[in-house]
mmCIF file of C-alpha atoms in Angstrom:
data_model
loop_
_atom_site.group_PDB
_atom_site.id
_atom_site.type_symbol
_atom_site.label_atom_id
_atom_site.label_comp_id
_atom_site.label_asym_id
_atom_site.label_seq_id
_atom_site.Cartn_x
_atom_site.Cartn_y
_atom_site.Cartn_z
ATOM 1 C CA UNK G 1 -34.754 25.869 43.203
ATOM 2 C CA UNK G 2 -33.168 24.044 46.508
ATOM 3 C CA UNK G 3 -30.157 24.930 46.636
ATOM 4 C CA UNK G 4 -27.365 26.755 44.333
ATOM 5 C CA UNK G 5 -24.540 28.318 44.468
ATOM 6 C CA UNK G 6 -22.493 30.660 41.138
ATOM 7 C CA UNK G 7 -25.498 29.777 39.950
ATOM 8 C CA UNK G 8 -25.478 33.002 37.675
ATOM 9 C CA UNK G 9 -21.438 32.694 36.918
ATOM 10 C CA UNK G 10 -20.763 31.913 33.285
ATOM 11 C CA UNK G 11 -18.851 28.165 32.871
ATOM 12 C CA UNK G 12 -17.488 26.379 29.744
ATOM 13 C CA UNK G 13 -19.628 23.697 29.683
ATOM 14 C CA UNK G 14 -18.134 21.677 27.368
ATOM 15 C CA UNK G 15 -20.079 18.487 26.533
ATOM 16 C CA UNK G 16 -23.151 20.114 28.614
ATOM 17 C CA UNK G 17 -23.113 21.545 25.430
ATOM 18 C CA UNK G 18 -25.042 18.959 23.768
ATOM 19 C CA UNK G 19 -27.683 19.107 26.074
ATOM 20 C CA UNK G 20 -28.569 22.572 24.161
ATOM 21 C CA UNK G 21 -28.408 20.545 20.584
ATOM 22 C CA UNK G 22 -30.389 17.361 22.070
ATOM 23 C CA UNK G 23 -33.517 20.678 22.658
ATOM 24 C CA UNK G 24 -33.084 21.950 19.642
ATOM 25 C CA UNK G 25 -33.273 18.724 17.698
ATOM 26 C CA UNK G 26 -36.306 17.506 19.768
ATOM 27 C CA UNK G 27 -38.250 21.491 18.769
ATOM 28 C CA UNK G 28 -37.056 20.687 15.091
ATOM 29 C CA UNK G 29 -37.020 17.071 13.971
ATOM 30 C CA UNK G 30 -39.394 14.781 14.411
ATOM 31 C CA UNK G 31 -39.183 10.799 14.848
ATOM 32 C CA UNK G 32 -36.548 9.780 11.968
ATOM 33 C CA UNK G 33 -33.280 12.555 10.944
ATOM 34 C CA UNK G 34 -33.854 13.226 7.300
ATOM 35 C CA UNK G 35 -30.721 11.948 5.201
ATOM 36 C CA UNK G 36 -30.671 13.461 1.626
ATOM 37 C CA UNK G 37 -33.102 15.837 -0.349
ATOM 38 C CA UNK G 38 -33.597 14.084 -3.688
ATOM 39 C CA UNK G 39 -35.234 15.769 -6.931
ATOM 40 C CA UNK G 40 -35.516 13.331 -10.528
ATOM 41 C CA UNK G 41 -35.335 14.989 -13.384
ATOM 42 C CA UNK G 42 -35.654 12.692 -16.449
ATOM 43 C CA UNK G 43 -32.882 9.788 -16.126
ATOM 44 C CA UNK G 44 -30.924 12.109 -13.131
ATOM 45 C CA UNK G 45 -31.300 12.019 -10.018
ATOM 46 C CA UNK G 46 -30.039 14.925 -8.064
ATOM 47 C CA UNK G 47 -29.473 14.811 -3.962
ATOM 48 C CA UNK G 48 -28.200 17.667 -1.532
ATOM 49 C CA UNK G 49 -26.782 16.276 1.815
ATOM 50 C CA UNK G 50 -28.846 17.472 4.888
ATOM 51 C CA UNK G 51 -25.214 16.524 7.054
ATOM 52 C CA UNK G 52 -27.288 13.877 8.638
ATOM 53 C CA UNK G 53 -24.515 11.925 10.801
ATOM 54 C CA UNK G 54 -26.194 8.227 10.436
ATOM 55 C CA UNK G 55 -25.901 7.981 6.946
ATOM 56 C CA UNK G 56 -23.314 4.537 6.713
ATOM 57 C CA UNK G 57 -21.980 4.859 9.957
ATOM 58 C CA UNK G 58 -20.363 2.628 11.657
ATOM 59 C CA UNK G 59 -22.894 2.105 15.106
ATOM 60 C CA UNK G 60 -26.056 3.209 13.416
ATOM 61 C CA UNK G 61 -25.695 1.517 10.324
ATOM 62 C CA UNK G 62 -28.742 3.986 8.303
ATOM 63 C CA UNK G 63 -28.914 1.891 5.424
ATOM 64 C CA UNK G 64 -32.595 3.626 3.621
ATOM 65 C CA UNK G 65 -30.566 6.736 1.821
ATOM 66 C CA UNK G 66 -27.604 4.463 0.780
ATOM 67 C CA UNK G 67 -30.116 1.760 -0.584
ATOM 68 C CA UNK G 68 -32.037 4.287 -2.433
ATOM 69 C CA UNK G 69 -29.331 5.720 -4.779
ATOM 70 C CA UNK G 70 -28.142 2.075 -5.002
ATOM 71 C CA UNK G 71 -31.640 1.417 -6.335
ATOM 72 C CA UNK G 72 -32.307 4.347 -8.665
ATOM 73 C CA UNK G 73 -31.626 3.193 -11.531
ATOM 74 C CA UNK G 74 -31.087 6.520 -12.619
ATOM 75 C CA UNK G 75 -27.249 8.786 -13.466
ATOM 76 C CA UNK G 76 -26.535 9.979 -9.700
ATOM 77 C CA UNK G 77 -25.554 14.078 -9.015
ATOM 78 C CA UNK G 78 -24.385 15.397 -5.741
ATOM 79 C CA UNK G 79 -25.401 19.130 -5.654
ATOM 80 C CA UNK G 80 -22.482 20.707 -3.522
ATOM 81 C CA UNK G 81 -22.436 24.071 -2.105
ATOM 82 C CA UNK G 82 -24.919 24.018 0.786
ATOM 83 C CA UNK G 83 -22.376 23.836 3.267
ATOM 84 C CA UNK G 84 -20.198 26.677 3.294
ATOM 85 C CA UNK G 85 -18.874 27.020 6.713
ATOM 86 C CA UNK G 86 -15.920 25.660 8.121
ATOM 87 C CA UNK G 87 -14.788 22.208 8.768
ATOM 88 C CA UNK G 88 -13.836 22.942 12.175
ATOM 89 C CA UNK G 89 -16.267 25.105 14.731
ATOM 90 C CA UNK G 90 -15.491 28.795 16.383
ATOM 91 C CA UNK G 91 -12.981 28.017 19.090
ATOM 92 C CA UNK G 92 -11.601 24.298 18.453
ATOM 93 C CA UNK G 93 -7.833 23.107 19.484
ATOM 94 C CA UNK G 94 -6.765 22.998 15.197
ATOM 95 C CA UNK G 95 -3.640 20.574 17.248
ATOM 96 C CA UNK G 96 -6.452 18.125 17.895
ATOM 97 C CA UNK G 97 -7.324 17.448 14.456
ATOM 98 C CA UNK G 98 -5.403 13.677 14.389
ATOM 99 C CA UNK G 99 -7.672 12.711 17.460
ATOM 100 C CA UNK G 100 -10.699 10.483 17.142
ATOM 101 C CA UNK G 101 -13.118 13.208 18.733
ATOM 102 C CA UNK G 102 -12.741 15.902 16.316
ATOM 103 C CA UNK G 103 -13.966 14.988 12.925
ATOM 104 C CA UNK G 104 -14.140 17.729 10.250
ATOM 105 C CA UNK G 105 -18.262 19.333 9.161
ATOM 106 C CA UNK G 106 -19.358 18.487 5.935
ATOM 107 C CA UNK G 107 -22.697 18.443 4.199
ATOM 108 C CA UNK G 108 -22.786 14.514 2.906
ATOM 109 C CA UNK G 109 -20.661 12.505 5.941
ATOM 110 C CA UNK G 110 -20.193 9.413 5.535
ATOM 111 C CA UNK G 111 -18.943 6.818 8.049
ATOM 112 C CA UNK G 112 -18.759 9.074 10.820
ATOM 113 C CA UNK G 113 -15.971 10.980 8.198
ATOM 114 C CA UNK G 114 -13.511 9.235 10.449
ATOM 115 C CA UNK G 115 -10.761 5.998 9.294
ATOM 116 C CA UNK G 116 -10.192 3.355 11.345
ATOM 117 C CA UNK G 117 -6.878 1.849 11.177
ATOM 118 C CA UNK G 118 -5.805 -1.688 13.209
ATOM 119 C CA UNK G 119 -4.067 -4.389 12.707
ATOM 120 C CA UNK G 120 -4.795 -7.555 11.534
ATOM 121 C CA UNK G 121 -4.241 -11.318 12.365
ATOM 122 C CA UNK G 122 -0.631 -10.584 10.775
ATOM 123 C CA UNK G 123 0.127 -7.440 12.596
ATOM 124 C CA UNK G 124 -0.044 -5.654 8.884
ATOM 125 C CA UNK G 125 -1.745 -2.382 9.197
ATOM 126 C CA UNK G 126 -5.423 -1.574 7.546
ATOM 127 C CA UNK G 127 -8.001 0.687 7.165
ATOM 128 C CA UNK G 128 -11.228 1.138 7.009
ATOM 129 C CA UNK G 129 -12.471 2.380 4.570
ATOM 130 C CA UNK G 130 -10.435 0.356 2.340
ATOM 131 C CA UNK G 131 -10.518 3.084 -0.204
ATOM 132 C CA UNK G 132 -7.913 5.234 2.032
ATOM 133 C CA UNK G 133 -5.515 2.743 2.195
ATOM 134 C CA UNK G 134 -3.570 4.172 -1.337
ATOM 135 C CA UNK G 135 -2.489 7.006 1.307
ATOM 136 C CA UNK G 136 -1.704 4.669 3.923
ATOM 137 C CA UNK G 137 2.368 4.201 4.011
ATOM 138 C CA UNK G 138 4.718 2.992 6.496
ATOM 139 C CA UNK G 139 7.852 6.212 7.573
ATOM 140 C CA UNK G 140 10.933 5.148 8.854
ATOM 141 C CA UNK G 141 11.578 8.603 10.144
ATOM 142 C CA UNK G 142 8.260 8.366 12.424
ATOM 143 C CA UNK G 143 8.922 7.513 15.637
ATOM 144 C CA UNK G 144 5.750 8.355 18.054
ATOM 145 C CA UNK G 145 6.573 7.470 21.880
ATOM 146 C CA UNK G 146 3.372 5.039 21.750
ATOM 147 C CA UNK G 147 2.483 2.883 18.412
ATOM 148 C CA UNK G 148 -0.368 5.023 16.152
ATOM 149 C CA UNK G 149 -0.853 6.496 12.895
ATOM 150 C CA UNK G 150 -0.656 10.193 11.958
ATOM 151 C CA UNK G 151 -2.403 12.149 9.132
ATOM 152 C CA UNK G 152 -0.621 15.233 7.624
ATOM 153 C CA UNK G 153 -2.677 18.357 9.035
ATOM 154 C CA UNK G 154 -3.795 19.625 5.133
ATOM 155 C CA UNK G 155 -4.399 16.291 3.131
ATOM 156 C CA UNK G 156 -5.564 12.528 3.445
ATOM 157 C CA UNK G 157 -1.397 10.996 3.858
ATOM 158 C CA UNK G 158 -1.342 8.609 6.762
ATOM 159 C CA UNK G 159 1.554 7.362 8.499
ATOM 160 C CA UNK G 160 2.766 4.888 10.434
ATOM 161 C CA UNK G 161 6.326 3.514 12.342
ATOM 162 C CA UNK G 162 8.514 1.545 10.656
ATOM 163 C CA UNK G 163 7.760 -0.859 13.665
ATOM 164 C CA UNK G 164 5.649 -3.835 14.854
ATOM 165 C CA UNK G 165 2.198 -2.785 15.727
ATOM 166 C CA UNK G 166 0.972 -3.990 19.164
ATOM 167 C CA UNK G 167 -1.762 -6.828 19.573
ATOM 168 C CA UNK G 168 -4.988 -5.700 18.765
ATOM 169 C CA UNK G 169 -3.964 -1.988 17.740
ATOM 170 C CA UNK G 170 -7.237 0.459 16.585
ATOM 171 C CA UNK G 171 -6.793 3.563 16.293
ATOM 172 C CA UNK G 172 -9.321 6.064 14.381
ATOM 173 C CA UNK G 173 -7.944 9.400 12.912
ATOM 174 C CA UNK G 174 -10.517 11.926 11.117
ATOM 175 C CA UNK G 175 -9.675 12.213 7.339
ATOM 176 C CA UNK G 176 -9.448 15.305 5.364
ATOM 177 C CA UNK G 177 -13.016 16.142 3.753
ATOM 178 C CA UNK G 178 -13.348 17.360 0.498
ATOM 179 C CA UNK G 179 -15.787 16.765 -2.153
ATOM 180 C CA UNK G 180 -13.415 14.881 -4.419
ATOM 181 C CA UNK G 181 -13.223 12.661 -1.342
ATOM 182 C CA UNK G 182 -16.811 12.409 -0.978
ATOM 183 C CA UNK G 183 -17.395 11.915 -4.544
ATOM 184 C CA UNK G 184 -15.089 8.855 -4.690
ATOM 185 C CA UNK G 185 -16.118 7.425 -1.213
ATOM 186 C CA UNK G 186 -19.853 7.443 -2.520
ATOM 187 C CA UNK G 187 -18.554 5.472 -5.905
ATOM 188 C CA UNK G 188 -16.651 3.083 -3.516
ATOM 189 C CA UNK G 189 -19.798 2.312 -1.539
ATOM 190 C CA UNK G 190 -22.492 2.445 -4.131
ATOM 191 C CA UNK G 191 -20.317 0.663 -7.549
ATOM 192 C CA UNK G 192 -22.018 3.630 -9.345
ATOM 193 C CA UNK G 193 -20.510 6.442 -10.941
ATOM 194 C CA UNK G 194 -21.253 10.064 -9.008
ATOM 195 C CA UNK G 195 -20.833 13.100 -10.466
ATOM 196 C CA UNK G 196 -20.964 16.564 -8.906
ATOM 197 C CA UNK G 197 -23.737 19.182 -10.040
ATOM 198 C CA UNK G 198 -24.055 22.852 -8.452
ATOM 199 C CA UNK G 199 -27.567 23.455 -8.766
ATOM 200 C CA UNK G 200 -30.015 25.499 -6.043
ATOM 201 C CA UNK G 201 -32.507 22.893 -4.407
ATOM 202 C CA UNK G 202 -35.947 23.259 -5.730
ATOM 203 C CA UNK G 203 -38.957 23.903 -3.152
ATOM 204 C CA UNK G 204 -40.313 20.461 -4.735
ATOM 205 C CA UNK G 205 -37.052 18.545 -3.424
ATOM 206 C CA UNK G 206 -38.609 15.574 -2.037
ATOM 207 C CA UNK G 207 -36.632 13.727 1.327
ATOM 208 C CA UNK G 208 -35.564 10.651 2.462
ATOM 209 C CA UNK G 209 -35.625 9.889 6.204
ATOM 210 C CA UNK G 210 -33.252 7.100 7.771
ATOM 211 C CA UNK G 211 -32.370 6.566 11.371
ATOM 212 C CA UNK G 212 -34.464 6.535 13.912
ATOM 213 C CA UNK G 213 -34.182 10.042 15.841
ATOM 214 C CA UNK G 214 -34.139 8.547 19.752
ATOM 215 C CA UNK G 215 -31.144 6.086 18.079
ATOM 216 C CA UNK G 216 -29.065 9.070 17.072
ATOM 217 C CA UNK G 217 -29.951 11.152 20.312
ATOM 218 C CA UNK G 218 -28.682 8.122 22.185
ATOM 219 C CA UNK G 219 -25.729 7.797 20.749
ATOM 220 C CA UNK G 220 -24.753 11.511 20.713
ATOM 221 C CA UNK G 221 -25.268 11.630 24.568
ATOM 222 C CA UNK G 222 -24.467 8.241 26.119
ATOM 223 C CA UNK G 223 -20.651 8.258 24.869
ATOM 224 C CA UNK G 224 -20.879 12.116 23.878
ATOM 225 C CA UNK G 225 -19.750 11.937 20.363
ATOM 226 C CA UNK G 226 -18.889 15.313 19.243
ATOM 227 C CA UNK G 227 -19.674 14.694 15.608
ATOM 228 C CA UNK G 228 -22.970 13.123 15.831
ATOM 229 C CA UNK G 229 -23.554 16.659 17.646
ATOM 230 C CA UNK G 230 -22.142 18.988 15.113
ATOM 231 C CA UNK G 231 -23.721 17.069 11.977
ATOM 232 C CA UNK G 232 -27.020 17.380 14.035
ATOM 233 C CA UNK G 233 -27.230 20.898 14.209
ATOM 234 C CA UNK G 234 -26.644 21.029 10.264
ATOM 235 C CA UNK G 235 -29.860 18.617 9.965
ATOM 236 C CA UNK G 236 -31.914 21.068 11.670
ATOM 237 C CA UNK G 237 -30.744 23.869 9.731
ATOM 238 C CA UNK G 238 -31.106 21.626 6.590
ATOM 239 C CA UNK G 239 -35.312 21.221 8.128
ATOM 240 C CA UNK G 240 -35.752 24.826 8.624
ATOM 241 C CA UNK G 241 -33.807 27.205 6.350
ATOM 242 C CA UNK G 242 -32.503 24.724 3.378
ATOM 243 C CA UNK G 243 -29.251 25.564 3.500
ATOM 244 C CA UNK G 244 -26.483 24.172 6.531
ATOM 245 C CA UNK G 245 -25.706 26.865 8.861
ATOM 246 C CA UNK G 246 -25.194 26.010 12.467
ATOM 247 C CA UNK G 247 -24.529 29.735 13.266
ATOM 248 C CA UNK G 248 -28.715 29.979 11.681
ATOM 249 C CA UNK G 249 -30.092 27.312 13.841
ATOM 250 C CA UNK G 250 -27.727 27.942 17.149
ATOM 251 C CA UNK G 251 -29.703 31.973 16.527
ATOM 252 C CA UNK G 252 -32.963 30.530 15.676
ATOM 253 C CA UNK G 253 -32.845 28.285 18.464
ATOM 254 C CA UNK G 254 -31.512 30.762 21.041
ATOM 255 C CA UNK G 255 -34.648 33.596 19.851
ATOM 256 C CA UNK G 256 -37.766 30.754 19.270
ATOM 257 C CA UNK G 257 -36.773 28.173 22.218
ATOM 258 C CA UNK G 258 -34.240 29.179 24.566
ATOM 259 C CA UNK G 259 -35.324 33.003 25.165
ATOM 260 C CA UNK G 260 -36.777 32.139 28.491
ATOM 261 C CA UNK G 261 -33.944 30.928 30.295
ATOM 262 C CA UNK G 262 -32.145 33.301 33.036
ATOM 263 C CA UNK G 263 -29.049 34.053 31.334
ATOM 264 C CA UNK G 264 -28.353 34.835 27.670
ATOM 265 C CA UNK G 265 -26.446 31.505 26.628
ATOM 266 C CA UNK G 266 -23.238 32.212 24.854
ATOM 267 C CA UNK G 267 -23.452 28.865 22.534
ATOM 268 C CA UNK G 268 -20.972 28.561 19.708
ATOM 269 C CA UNK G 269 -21.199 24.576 18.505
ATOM 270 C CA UNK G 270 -23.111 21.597 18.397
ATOM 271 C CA UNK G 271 -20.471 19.822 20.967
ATOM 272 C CA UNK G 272 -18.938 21.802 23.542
ATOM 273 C CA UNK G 273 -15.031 21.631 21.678
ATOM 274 C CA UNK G 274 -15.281 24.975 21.681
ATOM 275 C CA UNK G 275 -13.994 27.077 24.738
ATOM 276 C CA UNK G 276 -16.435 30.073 23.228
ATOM 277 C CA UNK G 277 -19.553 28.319 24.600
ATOM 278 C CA UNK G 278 -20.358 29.966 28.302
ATOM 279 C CA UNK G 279 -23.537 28.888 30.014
ATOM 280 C CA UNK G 280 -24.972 29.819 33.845
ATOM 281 C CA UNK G 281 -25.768 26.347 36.173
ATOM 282 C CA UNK G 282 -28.915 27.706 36.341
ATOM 283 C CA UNK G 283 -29.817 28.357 32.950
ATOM 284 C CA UNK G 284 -28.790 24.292 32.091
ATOM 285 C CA UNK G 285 -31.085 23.248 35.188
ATOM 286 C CA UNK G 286 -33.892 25.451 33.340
ATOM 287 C CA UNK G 287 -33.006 23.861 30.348
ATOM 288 C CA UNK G 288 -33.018 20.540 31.666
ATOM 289 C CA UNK G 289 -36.749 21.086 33.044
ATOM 290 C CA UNK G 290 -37.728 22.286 29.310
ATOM 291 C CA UNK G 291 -36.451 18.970 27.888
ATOM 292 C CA UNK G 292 -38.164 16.998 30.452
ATOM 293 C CA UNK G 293 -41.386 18.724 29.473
ATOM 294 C CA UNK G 294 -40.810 18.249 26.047
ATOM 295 C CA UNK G 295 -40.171 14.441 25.933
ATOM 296 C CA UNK G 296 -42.457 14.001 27.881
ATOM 297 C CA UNK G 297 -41.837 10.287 29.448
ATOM 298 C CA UNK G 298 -39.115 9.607 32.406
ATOM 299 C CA UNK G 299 -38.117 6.232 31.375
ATOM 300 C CA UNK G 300 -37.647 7.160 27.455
ATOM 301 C CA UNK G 301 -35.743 10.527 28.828
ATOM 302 C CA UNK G 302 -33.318 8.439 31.259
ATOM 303 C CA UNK G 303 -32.858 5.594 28.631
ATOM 304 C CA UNK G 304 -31.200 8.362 26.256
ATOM 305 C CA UNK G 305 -28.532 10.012 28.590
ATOM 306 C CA UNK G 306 -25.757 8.257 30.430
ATOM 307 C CA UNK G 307 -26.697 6.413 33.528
ATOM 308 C CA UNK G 308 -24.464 5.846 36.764
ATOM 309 C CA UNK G 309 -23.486 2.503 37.176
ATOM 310 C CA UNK G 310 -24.857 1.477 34.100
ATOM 311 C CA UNK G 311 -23.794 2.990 30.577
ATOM 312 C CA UNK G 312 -22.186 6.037 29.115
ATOM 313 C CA UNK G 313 -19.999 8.511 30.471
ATOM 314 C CA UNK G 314 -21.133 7.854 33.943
ATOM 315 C CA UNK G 315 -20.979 4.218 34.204
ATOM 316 C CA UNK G 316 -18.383 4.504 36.615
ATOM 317 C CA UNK G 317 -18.370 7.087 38.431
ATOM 318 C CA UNK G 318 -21.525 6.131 40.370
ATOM 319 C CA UNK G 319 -23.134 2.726 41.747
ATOM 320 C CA UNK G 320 -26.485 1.617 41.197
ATOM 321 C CA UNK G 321 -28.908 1.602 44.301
ATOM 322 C CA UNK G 322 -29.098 -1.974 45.046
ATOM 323 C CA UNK G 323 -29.015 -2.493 41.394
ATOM 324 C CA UNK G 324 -31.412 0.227 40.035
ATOM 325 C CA UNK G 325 -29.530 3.130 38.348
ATOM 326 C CA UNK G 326 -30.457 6.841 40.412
ATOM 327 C CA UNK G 327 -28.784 9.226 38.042
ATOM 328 C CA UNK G 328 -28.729 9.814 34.124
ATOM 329 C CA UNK G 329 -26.777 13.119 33.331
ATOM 330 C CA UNK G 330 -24.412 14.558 30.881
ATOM 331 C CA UNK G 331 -20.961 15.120 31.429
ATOM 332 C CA UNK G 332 -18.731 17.874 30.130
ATOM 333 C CA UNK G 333 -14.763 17.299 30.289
ATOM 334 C CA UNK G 334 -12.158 19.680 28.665
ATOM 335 C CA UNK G 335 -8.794 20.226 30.404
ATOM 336 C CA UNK G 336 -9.529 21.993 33.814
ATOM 337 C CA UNK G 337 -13.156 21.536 33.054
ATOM 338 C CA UNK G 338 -15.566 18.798 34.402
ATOM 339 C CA UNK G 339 -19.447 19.062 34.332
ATOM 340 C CA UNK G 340 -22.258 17.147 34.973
ATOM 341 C CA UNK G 341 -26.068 18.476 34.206
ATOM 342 C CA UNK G 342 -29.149 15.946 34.313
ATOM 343 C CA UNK G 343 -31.505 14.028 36.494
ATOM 344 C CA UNK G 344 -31.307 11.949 39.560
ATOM 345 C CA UNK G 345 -34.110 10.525 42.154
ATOM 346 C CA UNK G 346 -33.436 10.384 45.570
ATOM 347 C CA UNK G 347 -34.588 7.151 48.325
ATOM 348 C CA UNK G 348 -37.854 9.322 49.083
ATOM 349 C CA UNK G 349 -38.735 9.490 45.672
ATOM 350 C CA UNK G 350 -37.754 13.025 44.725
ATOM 351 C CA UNK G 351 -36.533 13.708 40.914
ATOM 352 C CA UNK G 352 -33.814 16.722 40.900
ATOM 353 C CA UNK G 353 -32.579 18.950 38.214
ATOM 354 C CA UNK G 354 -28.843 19.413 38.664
ATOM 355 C CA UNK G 355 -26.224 21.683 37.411
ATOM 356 C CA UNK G 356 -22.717 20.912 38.877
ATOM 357 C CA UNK G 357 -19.951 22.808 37.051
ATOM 358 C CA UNK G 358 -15.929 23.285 37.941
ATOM 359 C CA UNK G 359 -13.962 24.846 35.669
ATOM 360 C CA UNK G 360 -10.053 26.026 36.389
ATOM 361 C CA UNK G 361 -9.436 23.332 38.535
ATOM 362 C CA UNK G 362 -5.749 21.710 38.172
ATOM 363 C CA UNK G 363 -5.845 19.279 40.526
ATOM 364 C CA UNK G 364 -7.039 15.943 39.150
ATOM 365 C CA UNK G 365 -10.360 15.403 37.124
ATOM 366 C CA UNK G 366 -10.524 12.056 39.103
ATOM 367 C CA UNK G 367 -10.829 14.208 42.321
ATOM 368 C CA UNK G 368 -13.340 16.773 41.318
ATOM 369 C CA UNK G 369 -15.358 13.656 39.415
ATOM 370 C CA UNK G 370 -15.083 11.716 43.019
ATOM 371 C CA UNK G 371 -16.398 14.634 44.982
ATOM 372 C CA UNK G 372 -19.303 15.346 42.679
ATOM 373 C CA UNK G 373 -20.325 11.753 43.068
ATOM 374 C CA UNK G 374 -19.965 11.565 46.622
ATOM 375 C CA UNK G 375 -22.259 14.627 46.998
ATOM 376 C CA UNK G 376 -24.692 13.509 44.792
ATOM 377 C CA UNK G 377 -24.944 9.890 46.079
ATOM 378 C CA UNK G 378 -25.249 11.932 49.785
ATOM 379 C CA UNK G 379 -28.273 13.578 48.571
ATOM 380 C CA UNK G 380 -29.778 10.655 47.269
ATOM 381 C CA UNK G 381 -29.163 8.522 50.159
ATOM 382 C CA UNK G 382 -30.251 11.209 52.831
ATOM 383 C CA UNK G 383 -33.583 13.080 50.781
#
């Protein structure tokens, strides 16, 4: 350790909270994130969801699991039931549900369980997917300050003014999961009936694999998408104990991989929503010098997290060194909270571990951002 200071205070970390799922994935999955478990049993066959995140979505595009109960041939069943946790995680803002960043847990996602609604060539509202659209309806007594679309808190009816949308208008709202929904998403997709089974999964359940692991890593830490995150943790659970409990892996991982680190991390969720997750500076900087040793390779490490001046959450608040990015970190942002936690190389050629945490601020985040980067650009320049 050079330098630290509250290095043993407890901070909500927010997104620094995926740094914590990003370990645990790496200790628990290997190269490609397993997408369904699959038994066949005469002319059925049966599939659990593992919540693997890539399956249909919209960047990753995991195509293997969706191709292979195209091309079964045989009657499809969805065993439900081993998810039985909550759709939202210990400590989220419920208010936040119509927001983009906080879609609902489920066992079988599919397209990142979010819609996306814009406007077309006509200005005429639609949505993707093009299922949802029968709950889609224009309300003359909505009258938002700014142009969007708003889903009722406990079902899938959308909303939008009785107005003309804006030029290029997106928007993406969460839906409301359920396993009807699922169910009739799948039968959208696939042009095959579904039907729902409840049946325990057999120690001979065979699985697919889709996306490439690194893919999904990258994804979940270079814009830090909270559902990629929360889905993740479920996928591990899904590798080690069968059944989806992010409570199971967030203990197994805290007692098998994390029971080194200087202070006891208080970790709730996959993301960081949750203002229940407390971590020490110095216990991330410990766990950032586990992952390092566990991936392995500097280039393939940096390529993964957000670099300054380049891509990801980042990209702006820090220029390149005459073109060459020097820092690839995660950030953590909640109101009154702003974190970063990663990597950076200074002009002499050393390669820090960094913690820098500020929580209960209320002056602006753009402030506290600017001052972290100006102190972390001063080290690089001067050591």
């Amino acid at each position: 350790m050079i330098w630290q200071q509250n290095a043993d205070k407890y901070f909500t970390p927010a997104s620094n909270t995926k740094l914590f799922t990003f370990y645990t994935c790496l200790k628990m999955l290997g190269d490609s994130i397993p997408a369904l478990k699959y038994v066949i049993r005469h002319d059925s066959l049966i599939f659990w969801g593992t919540g693997d995140p890539s399956f249909l979505h919209s960047d990753l595009k995991a195509t293997k699991a969706f191709n292979f109960l195209k091309a079964a041939n045989k009657k499809l069943f969805f065993a439900t039931g081993n998810y039985n946790g909550d759709f939202y995680g210990d400590g989220w803002a419920w208010n936040d549900y119509n927001d983009y960043y906080q879609p609902e847990i489920t066992e079988l996602p599919l397209e990142n369980n979010v819609a996306e609604f814009y406007a077309d060539k006509n200005d005429s509202i639609k949505v993707k997917p093009s299922y949802l659209k029968r709950y889609v309806k224009c309300d003359s007594n909505y009258r938002p300050s700014n142009f969007s679309v708003r889903r009722d808190f406990i079902s899938n009816k959308f909303v939008y003014p009785a107005v003309k949308s804006p030029k290029g208008f997106v928007q993406d709202v969460p839906w409301k999961t359920s396993t009807a929904l699922t169910l009739a998403l799948l039968q959208d997709t696939l042009k095959l009936p579904v039907l729902e089974i409840h049946l325990s999964m057999p120690d001979s359940a065979k699985t697919i694999y889709d996306a490439n692991a690194d893919t999904v890593y990258r994804h979940m830490l270079q814009p830090s998408d909270n559902f990629i995150a929360e889905q993740l943790l479920l996928v591990c659970s899904s590798a080690k104990f069968k059944i989806l409990s992010s409570d199971s892996v967030i203990s197994y991982a805290k007692t098998h991989f994390l029971n080194d680190l200087p202070d006891v991390p208080q970790w709730a969720d996959g993301s960081g929503l949750s203002r229940q997750n407390l971590f020490t500076p110095r216990s991330i900087v410990a766990l950032l010098e586990k992952i390092d040793k566990e991936v392995k390779n500097d280039s393939l490490l940096h390529s993964l997290l957000p670099e300054g001046g380049v891509v990801g959450t980042i990209r702006h608040a820090y220029k390149t060194d005459n073109g060459q990015p020097f820092i690839w970190a995660k950030t953590g942002s909640l109101n009154n909270v702003y974190n970063q936690g990663g990597y950076f190389v200074t002009r002499k050629g050393k390669r820090l571990a960094f913690s820098f945490m500020n929580n209960n601020f209320t002056r602006p985040v753009s402030e506290v951002r600017a001052e972290m980067a100006r102190i972390i650009t001063w080290i690089h320049d001067e050591y």
